[in-house]
Short mmCIF file of C-alpha atoms and ligand atoms in Angstrom, two decimals:
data_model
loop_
_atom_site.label_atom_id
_atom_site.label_comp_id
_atom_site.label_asym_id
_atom_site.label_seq_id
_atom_site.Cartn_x
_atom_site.Cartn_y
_atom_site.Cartn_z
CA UNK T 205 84.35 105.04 111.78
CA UNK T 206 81.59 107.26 110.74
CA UNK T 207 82.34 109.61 107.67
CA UNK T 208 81.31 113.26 108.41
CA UNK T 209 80.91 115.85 105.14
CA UNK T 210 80.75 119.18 106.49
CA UNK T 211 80.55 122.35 104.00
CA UNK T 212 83.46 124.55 103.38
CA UNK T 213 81.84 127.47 102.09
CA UNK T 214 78.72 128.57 100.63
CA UNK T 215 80.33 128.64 97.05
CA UNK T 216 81.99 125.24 96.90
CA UNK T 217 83.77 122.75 99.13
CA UNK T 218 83.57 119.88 101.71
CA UNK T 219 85.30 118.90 104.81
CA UNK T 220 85.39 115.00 105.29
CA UNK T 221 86.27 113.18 108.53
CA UNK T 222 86.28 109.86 108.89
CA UNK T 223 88.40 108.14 106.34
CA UNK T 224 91.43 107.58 106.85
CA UNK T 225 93.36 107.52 103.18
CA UNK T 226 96.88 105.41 104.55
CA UNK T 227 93.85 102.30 104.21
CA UNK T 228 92.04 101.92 100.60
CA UNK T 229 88.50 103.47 100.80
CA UNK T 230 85.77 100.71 100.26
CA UNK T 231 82.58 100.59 100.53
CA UNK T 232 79.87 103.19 102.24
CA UNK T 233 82.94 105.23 102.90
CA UNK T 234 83.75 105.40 99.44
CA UNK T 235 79.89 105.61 98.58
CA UNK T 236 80.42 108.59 100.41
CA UNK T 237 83.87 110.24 99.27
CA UNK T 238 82.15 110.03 95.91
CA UNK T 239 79.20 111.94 96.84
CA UNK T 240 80.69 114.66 98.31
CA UNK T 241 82.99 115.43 95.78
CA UNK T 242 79.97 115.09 93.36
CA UNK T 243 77.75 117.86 95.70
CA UNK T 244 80.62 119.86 96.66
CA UNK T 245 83.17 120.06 93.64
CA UNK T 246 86.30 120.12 96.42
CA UNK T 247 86.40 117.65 99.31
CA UNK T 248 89.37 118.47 101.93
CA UNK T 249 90.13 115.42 104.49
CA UNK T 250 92.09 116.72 107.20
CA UNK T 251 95.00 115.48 109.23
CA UNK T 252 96.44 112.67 106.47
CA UNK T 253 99.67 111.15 106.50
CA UNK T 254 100.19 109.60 103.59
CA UNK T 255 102.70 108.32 100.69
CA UNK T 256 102.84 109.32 97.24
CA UNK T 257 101.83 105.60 97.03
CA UNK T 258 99.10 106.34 99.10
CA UNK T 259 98.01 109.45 97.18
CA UNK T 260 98.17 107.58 94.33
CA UNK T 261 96.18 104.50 95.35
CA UNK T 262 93.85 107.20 96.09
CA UNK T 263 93.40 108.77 92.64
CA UNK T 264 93.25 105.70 90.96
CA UNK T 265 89.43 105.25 92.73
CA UNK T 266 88.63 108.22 90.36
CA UNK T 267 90.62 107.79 87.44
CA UNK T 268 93.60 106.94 86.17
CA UNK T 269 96.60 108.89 88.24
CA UNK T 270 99.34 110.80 86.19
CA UNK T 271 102.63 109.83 87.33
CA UNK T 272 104.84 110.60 84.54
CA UNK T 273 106.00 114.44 85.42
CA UNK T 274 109.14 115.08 84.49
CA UNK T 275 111.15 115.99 87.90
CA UNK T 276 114.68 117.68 88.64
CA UNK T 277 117.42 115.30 88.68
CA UNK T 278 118.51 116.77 91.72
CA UNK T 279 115.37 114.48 93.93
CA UNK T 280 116.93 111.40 95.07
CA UNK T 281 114.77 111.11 98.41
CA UNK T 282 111.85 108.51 97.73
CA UNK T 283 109.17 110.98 97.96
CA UNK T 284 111.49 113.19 95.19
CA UNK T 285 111.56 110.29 92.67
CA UNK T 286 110.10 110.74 88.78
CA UNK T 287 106.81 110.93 88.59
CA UNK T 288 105.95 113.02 91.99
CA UNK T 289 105.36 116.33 91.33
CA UNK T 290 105.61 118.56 94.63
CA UNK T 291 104.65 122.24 94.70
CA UNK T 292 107.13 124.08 96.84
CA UNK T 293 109.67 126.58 96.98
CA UNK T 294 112.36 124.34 98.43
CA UNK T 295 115.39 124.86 96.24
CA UNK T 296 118.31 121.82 96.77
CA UNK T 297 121.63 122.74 95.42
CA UNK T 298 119.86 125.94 93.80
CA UNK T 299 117.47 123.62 92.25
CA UNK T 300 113.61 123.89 92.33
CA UNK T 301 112.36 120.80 94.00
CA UNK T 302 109.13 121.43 92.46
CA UNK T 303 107.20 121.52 89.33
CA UNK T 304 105.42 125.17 89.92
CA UNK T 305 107.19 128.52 90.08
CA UNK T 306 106.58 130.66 93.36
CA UNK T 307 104.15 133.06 94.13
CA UNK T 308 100.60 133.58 93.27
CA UNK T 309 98.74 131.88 90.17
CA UNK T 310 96.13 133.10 88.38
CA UNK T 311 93.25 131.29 87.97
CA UNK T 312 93.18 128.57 86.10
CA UNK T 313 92.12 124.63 85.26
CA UNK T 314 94.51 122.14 85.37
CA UNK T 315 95.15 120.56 81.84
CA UNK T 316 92.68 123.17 79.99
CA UNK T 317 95.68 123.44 77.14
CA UNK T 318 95.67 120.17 76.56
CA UNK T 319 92.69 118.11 74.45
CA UNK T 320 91.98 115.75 77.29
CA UNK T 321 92.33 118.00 80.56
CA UNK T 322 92.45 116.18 83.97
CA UNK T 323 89.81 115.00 85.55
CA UNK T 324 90.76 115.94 88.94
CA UNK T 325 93.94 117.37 90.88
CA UNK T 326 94.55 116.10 94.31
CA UNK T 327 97.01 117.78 96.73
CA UNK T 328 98.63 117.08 100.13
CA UNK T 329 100.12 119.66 102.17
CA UNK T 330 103.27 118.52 104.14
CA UNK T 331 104.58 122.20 105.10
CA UNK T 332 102.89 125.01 104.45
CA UNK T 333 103.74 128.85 105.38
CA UNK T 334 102.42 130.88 108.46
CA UNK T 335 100.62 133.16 106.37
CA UNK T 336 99.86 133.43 102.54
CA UNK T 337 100.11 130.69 100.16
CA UNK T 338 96.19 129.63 99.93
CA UNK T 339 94.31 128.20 97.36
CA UNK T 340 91.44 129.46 96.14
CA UNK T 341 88.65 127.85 94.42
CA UNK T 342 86.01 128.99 92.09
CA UNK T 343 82.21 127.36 91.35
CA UNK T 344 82.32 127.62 87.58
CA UNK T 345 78.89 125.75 87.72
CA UNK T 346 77.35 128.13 89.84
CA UNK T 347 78.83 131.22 87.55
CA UNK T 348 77.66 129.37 84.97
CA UNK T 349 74.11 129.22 86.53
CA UNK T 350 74.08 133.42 87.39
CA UNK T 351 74.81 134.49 84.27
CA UNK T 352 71.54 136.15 82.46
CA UNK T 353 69.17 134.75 79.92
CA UNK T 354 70.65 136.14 76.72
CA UNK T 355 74.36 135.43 77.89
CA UNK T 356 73.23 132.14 77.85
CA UNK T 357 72.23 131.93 74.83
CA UNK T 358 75.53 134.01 73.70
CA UNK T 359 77.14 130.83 74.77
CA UNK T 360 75.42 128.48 73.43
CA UNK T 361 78.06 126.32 71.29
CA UNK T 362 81.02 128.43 71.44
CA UNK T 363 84.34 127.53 72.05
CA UNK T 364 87.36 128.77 74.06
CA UNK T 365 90.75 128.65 72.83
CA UNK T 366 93.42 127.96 75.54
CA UNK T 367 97.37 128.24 75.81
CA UNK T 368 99.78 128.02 78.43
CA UNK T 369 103.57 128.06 78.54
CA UNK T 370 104.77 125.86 81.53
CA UNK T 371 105.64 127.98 84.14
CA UNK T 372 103.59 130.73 83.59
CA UNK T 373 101.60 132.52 86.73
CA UNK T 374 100.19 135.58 84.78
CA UNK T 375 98.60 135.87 81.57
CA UNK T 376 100.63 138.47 80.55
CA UNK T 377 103.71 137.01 80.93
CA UNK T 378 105.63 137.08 77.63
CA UNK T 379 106.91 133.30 77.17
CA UNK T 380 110.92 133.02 77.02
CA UNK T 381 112.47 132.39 73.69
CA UNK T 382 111.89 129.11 72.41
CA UNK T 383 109.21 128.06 75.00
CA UNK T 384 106.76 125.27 73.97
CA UNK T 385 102.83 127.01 73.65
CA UNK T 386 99.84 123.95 74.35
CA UNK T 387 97.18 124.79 72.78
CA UNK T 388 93.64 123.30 73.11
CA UNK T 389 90.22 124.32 72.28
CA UNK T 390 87.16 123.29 74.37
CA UNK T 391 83.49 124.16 74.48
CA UNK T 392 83.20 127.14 76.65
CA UNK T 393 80.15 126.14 78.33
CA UNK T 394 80.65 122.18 79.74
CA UNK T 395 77.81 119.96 80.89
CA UNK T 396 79.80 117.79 83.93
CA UNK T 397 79.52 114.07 82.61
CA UNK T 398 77.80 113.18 85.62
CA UNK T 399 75.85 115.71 86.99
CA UNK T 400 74.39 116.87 83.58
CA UNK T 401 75.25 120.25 85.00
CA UNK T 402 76.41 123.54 82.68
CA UNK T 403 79.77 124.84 84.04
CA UNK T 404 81.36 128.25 82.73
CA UNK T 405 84.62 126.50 81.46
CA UNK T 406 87.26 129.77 81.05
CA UNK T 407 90.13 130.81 83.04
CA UNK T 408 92.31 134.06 83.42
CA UNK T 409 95.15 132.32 83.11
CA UNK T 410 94.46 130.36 79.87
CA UNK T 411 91.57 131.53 77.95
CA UNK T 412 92.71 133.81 74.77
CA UNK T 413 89.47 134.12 72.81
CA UNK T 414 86.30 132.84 72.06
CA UNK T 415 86.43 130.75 68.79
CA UNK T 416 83.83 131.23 66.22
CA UNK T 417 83.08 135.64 67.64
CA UNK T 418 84.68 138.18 65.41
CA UNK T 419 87.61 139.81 68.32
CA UNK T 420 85.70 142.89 68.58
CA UNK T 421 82.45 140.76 70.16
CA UNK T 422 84.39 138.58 71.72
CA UNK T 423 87.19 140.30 73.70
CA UNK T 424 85.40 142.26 75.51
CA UNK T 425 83.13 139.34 76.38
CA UNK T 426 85.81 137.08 77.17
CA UNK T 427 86.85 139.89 79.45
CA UNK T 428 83.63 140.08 80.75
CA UNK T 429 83.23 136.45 82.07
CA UNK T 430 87.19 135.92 83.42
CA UNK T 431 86.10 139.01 85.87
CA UNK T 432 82.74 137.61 86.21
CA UNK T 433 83.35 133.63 87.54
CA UNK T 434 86.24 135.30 89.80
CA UNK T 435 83.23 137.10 91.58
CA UNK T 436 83.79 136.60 95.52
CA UNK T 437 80.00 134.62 95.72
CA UNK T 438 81.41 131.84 93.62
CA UNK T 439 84.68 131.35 95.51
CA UNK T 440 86.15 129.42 98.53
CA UNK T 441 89.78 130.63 99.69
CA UNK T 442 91.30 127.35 101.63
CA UNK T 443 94.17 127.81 103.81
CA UNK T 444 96.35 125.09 105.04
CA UNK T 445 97.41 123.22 107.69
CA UNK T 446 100.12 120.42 107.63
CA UNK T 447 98.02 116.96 106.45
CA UNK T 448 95.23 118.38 104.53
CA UNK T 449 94.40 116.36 101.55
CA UNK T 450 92.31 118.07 98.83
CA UNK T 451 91.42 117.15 95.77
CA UNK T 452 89.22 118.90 93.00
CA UNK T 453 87.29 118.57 90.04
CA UNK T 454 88.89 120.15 87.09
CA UNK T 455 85.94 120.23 84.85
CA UNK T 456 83.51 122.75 87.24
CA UNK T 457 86.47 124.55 89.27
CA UNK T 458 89.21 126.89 88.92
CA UNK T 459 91.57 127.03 91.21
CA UNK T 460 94.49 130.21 92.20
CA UNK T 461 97.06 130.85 94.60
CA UNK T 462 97.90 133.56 96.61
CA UNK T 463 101.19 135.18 97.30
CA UNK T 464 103.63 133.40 99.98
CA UNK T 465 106.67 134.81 101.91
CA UNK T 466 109.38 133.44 100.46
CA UNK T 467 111.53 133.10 103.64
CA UNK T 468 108.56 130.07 104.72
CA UNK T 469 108.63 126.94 103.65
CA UNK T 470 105.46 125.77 101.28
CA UNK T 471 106.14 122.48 100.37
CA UNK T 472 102.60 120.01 99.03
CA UNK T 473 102.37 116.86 96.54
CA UNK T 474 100.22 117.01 93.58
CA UNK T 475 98.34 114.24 91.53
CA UNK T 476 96.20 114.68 88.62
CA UNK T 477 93.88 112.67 87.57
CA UNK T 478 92.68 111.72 84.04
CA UNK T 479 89.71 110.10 82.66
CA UNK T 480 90.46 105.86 82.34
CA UNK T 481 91.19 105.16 78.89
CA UNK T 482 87.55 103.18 77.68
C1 LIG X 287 98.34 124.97 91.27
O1 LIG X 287 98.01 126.02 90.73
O2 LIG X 287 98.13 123.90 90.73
C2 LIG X 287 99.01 125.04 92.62
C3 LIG X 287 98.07 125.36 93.69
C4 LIG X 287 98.77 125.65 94.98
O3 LIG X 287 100.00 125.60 95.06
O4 LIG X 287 98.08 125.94 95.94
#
Protein backbone atom coordinates (compact mmCIF):
# COMPACT_ATOMS: atom_id res chain seq x y z
CA UNK A 1 0.00 0.00 0.00
CA UNK A 2 1.27 3.39 -0.72
CA UNK A 3 2.13 5.61 2.41
CA UNK A 4 0.58 9.13 2.12
CA UNK A 5 2.09 12.12 4.63
CA UNK A 6 -0.24 14.86 4.48
CA UNK A 7 0.35 18.13 6.77
CA UNK A 8 -1.66 18.80 9.80
CA UNK A 9 -1.10 22.31 10.23
CA UNK A 10 1.14 24.95 9.24
CA UNK A 11 2.91 24.89 12.74
CA UNK A 12 3.60 21.19 13.16
CA UNK A 13 2.08 17.81 12.34
CA UNK A 14 1.51 14.97 9.79
CA UNK A 15 -1.26 12.78 8.75
CA UNK A 16 -0.01 9.27 7.51
CA UNK A 17 -2.08 6.73 5.56
CA UNK A 18 -0.93 3.78 4.48
CA UNK A 19 0.57 1.74 7.23
CA UNK A 20 -1.16 -0.25 8.91
CA UNK A 21 0.56 -0.57 12.67
CA UNK A 22 -1.39 -4.27 13.76
CA UNK A 23 1.77 -5.51 11.03
CA UNK A 24 5.55 -4.38 12.01
CA UNK A 25 6.59 -1.42 9.74
CA UNK A 26 9.60 -2.45 7.45
CA UNK A 27 11.12 -1.12 4.97
CA UNK A 28 10.18 2.12 2.58
CA UNK A 29 7.21 2.34 4.85
CA UNK A 30 9.26 2.71 7.74
CA UNK A 31 11.83 4.83 5.60
CA UNK A 32 8.93 6.85 5.53
CA UNK A 33 7.26 6.88 9.15
CA UNK A 34 10.73 8.07 10.07
CA UNK A 35 10.78 10.94 7.85
CA UNK A 36 7.75 12.36 8.64
CA UNK A 37 8.08 12.39 12.12
CA UNK A 38 11.59 13.92 11.47
CA UNK A 39 9.85 16.95 9.06
CA UNK A 40 6.78 17.19 10.98
CA UNK A 41 7.59 16.70 14.82
CA UNK A 42 3.87 14.82 15.25
CA UNK A 43 2.74 12.13 12.81
CA UNK A 44 -1.10 11.01 13.43
CA UNK A 45 -2.08 7.57 11.52
CA UNK A 46 -5.66 7.33 11.47
CA UNK A 47 -8.16 4.54 11.91
CA UNK A 48 -5.67 1.91 14.03
CA UNK A 49 -6.74 -0.93 15.93
CA UNK A 50 -4.21 -2.01 17.81
CA UNK A 51 -2.84 -3.79 21.18
CA UNK A 52 -0.80 -2.40 23.78
CA UNK A 53 1.48 -5.13 22.25
CA UNK A 54 1.06 -3.57 19.14
CA UNK A 55 1.73 -0.03 20.41
CA UNK A 56 4.53 -1.24 21.91
CA UNK A 57 6.14 -3.16 19.05
CA UNK A 58 5.67 0.14 17.58
CA UNK A 59 7.78 2.30 19.92
CA UNK A 60 10.40 0.00 20.12
CA UNK A 61 11.29 1.08 16.13
CA UNK A 62 12.19 4.44 17.86
CA UNK A 63 13.49 3.64 21.08
CA UNK A 64 13.22 1.73 23.83
CA UNK A 65 9.29 1.67 25.10
CA UNK A 66 8.55 2.41 28.88
CA UNK A 67 6.40 -0.16 30.24
CA UNK A 68 6.97 -0.04 33.83
CA UNK A 69 4.08 2.60 35.05
CA UNK A 70 2.84 1.85 38.06
CA UNK A 71 -1.11 1.12 37.50
CA UNK A 72 -4.23 0.82 39.96
CA UNK A 73 -4.68 -2.53 41.28
CA UNK A 74 -8.12 -2.28 40.45
CA UNK A 75 -7.12 -3.19 36.18
CA UNK A 76 -7.47 -6.79 35.77
CA UNK A 77 -8.67 -6.60 31.97
CA UNK A 78 -5.54 -7.38 29.68
CA UNK A 79 -5.35 -4.03 28.24
CA UNK A 80 -5.47 -2.71 32.27
CA UNK A 81 -2.41 -4.84 33.23
CA UNK A 82 1.03 -3.10 34.85
CA UNK A 83 2.81 -1.37 32.67
CA UNK A 84 -0.13 0.26 30.37
CA UNK A 85 -0.75 3.53 31.21
CA UNK A 86 -4.27 4.78 29.80
CA UNK A 87 -5.38 8.41 30.00
CA UNK A 88 -9.05 8.48 30.84
CA UNK A 89 -11.55 9.45 33.19
CA UNK A 90 -13.07 6.01 33.60
CA UNK A 91 -13.27 5.42 37.31
CA UNK A 92 -13.89 1.34 38.28
CA UNK A 93 -15.03 0.81 41.76
CA UNK A 94 -14.27 4.70 42.37
CA UNK A 95 -10.89 4.06 41.09
CA UNK A 96 -9.04 6.08 38.35
CA UNK A 97 -8.29 3.69 35.59
CA UNK A 98 -5.73 6.01 34.46
CA UNK A 99 -2.46 7.52 35.14
CA UNK A 100 -3.51 11.42 34.42
CA UNK A 101 -5.99 13.47 36.42
CA UNK A 102 -9.00 15.05 34.38
CA UNK A 103 -9.31 18.14 32.76
CA UNK A 104 -7.04 20.39 30.92
CA UNK A 105 -3.05 20.31 31.19
CA UNK A 106 -0.89 22.89 30.81
CA UNK A 107 1.69 22.73 28.56
CA UNK A 108 4.27 20.71 29.05
CA UNK A 109 7.12 17.93 27.84
CA UNK A 110 6.85 14.64 28.84
CA UNK A 111 9.80 13.57 31.21
CA UNK A 112 11.34 17.31 31.32
CA UNK A 113 11.76 16.63 35.39
CA UNK A 114 13.58 13.90 34.93
CA UNK A 115 17.57 13.86 33.67
CA UNK A 116 16.86 11.65 30.71
CA UNK A 117 13.30 12.89 29.38
CA UNK A 118 11.50 10.67 26.78
CA UNK A 119 12.23 10.60 23.56
CA UNK A 120 8.83 10.38 22.26
CA UNK A 121 5.13 9.82 23.62
CA UNK A 122 2.82 7.85 21.50
CA UNK A 123 -0.97 7.74 22.10
CA UNK A 124 -4.03 5.80 20.85
CA UNK A 125 -7.42 7.00 21.24
CA UNK A 126 -10.03 4.21 21.91
CA UNK A 127 -12.99 6.62 23.14
CA UNK A 128 -12.82 9.97 23.08
CA UNK A 129 -15.59 12.75 24.04
CA UNK A 130 -18.04 14.59 21.60
CA UNK A 131 -16.53 17.77 22.27
CA UNK A 132 -13.42 19.01 24.29
CA UNK A 133 -10.63 16.93 25.33
CA UNK A 134 -7.95 17.87 22.42
CA UNK A 135 -4.46 17.94 22.39
CA UNK A 136 -2.60 20.58 21.47
CA UNK A 137 0.82 20.78 20.19
CA UNK A 138 3.44 23.39 20.13
CA UNK A 139 6.67 23.87 17.48
CA UNK A 140 9.27 24.70 20.10
CA UNK A 141 11.77 24.64 17.09
CA UNK A 142 10.00 27.06 15.21
CA UNK A 143 9.60 29.45 18.54
CA UNK A 144 12.90 28.83 18.92
CA UNK A 145 13.67 30.08 15.33
CA UNK A 146 11.26 33.60 15.81
CA UNK A 147 12.73 34.72 18.64
CA UNK A 148 15.07 38.00 17.92
CA UNK A 149 18.78 38.31 17.53
CA UNK A 150 19.77 39.38 21.03
CA UNK A 151 17.27 36.84 22.73
CA UNK A 152 19.29 34.51 21.11
CA UNK A 153 22.12 35.32 22.33
CA UNK A 154 20.35 35.78 25.94
CA UNK A 155 20.07 32.09 25.59
CA UNK A 156 22.96 31.08 24.64
CA UNK A 157 24.07 28.34 27.37
CA UNK A 158 21.51 28.77 29.92
CA UNK A 159 19.70 26.34 31.66
CA UNK A 160 16.12 25.66 32.81
CA UNK A 161 15.29 24.19 36.01
CA UNK A 162 12.19 21.88 35.97
CA UNK A 163 9.80 20.24 38.68
CA UNK A 164 6.70 18.49 38.63
CA UNK A 165 4.61 16.74 41.27
CA UNK A 166 2.72 13.75 39.61
CA UNK A 167 -0.57 14.74 39.06
CA UNK A 168 -0.26 18.18 38.66
CA UNK A 169 -2.30 20.12 35.64
CA UNK A 170 -1.42 23.76 36.68
CA UNK A 171 1.66 25.31 37.72
CA UNK A 172 0.23 26.79 40.49
CA UNK A 173 -1.04 24.03 42.07
CA UNK A 174 0.36 23.76 45.62
CA UNK A 175 1.64 19.96 45.87
CA UNK A 176 -0.24 17.88 48.76
CA UNK A 177 1.68 17.18 51.88
CA UNK A 178 4.32 14.82 51.48
CA UNK A 179 4.27 14.71 47.61
CA UNK A 180 7.50 13.61 45.83
CA UNK A 181 9.05 17.00 43.67
CA UNK A 182 11.41 15.62 40.31
CA UNK A 183 13.61 17.86 39.65
CA UNK A 184 15.85 18.16 36.54
CA UNK A 185 17.83 20.77 34.90
CA UNK A 186 18.33 20.94 31.08
CA UNK A 187 19.79 23.38 28.62
CA UNK A 188 17.08 25.74 27.74
CA UNK A 189 17.87 26.00 24.22
CA UNK A 190 18.25 22.09 22.65
CA UNK A 191 19.83 21.29 19.31
CA UNK A 192 17.48 17.96 18.20
CA UNK A 193 20.19 15.08 17.92
CA UNK A 194 19.25 14.59 14.49
CA UNK A 195 18.19 17.47 12.85
CA UNK A 196 20.97 19.73 14.33
CA UNK A 197 18.03 22.02 14.87
CA UNK A 198 17.73 24.74 18.05
CA UNK A 199 14.41 24.07 19.89
CA UNK A 200 13.09 26.52 22.74
CA UNK A 201 13.06 23.70 25.45
CA UNK A 202 10.59 25.38 28.43
CA UNK A 203 7.17 24.60 29.45
CA UNK A 204 4.36 26.35 31.57
CA UNK A 205 3.84 23.57 33.35
CA UNK A 206 7.43 22.74 34.49
CA UNK A 207 9.86 25.43 33.97
CA UNK A 208 10.63 27.42 37.44
CA UNK A 209 13.64 29.54 36.50
CA UNK A 210 16.41 30.03 34.40
CA UNK A 211 19.64 28.72 36.11
CA UNK A 212 22.69 30.78 36.05
CA UNK A 213 20.16 34.73 35.70
CA UNK A 214 19.88 36.56 38.94
CA UNK A 215 15.51 36.12 39.54
CA UNK A 216 15.01 39.63 38.79
CA UNK A 217 16.44 39.03 34.90
CA UNK A 218 15.21 35.97 34.71
CA UNK A 219 11.55 35.82 35.85
CA UNK A 220 10.32 38.04 33.89
CA UNK A 221 12.11 36.42 30.96
CA UNK A 222 11.09 33.07 31.78
CA UNK A 223 7.67 34.63 31.75
CA UNK A 224 8.32 36.08 28.65
CA UNK A 225 9.09 32.89 26.58
CA UNK A 226 6.25 30.35 28.39
CA UNK A 227 3.70 33.12 26.79
CA UNK A 228 5.81 33.41 23.82
CA UNK A 229 6.20 29.44 22.37
CA UNK A 230 2.31 29.16 23.39
CA UNK A 231 1.80 31.82 20.53
CA UNK A 232 -1.17 30.45 18.23
CA UNK A 233 1.51 30.46 14.89
CA UNK A 234 3.50 27.75 16.56
CA UNK A 235 0.60 25.47 17.54
CA UNK A 236 -1.57 22.60 16.13
CA UNK A 237 -4.84 21.76 18.26
CA UNK A 238 -5.68 17.87 17.25
CA UNK A 239 -8.98 16.57 17.98
CA UNK A 240 -9.86 12.98 18.05
CA UNK A 241 -11.58 10.41 16.59
CA UNK A 242 -11.77 6.72 17.86
CA UNK A 243 -8.32 4.90 16.25
CA UNK A 244 -6.05 7.76 15.88
CA UNK A 245 -2.55 6.90 16.73
CA UNK A 246 -0.18 9.83 17.45
CA UNK A 247 2.94 9.97 18.58
CA UNK A 248 5.38 12.98 19.27
CA UNK A 249 8.72 14.10 19.74
CA UNK A 250 9.38 15.23 23.20
CA UNK A 251 12.54 17.06 22.58
CA UNK A 252 10.99 19.97 19.93
CA UNK A 253 7.17 19.80 21.17
CA UNK A 254 4.99 20.62 23.94
CA UNK A 255 2.00 19.25 24.17
CA UNK A 256 -1.62 20.48 26.41
CA UNK A 257 -5.00 19.43 26.83
CA UNK A 258 -8.08 21.05 26.81
CA UNK A 259 -11.00 20.81 29.11
CA UNK A 260 -13.50 17.67 28.64
CA UNK A 261 -17.12 17.15 29.91
CA UNK A 262 -16.88 14.95 32.45
CA UNK A 263 -20.21 13.11 31.81
CA UNK A 264 -18.16 11.67 28.22
CA UNK A 265 -16.07 9.10 28.18
CA UNK A 266 -12.16 9.97 27.17
CA UNK A 267 -10.45 6.96 27.42
CA UNK A 268 -6.55 6.68 25.15
CA UNK A 269 -3.25 4.48 25.81
CA UNK A 270 -0.01 6.12 26.25
CA UNK A 271 3.67 4.94 25.55
CA UNK A 272 6.75 6.82 26.03
CA UNK A 273 9.60 6.33 24.56
CA UNK A 274 13.23 6.67 25.77
CA UNK A 275 16.50 6.88 24.14
CA UNK A 276 18.15 2.91 23.82
CA UNK A 277 20.61 2.55 26.41
CA UNK A 278 24.26 2.73 24.11
C1 LIG B 1 -0.71 14.31 28.44
O1 LIG B 1 -0.59 15.46 28.82
O2 LIG B 1 0.26 13.56 28.37
C2 LIG B 1 -2.09 13.82 28.05
C3 LIG B 1 -2.52 14.35 26.75
C4 LIG B 1 -3.95 14.06 26.49
O3 LIG B 1 -4.64 13.43 27.30
O4 LIG B 1 -4.43 14.47 25.44
Amino acid sequence: MTVTVTPLSAALGARIEGIDLRQTVTGAALAALRRAFRDHQVVCLPGQKISAANQIAFCALFGAADSDYKVSAQRTETDYRKGVMLVSNVRKNGVPIGNLPDGDIQFHSDGCHRDRPYLATTLYAIRVPRGGGDTLFANLTAAYDALDADTKARLDGCRIHNSYVLDATSRDEVPRPGAVLHEATHPLVLTHPDTGRKALYLNRLMSRWIVGLPREEGAPLLDQLLDHVERPEFIYAHKWTPGDFLMWDNRCVNHARTDFPSDQVRLLRRYTISESAA
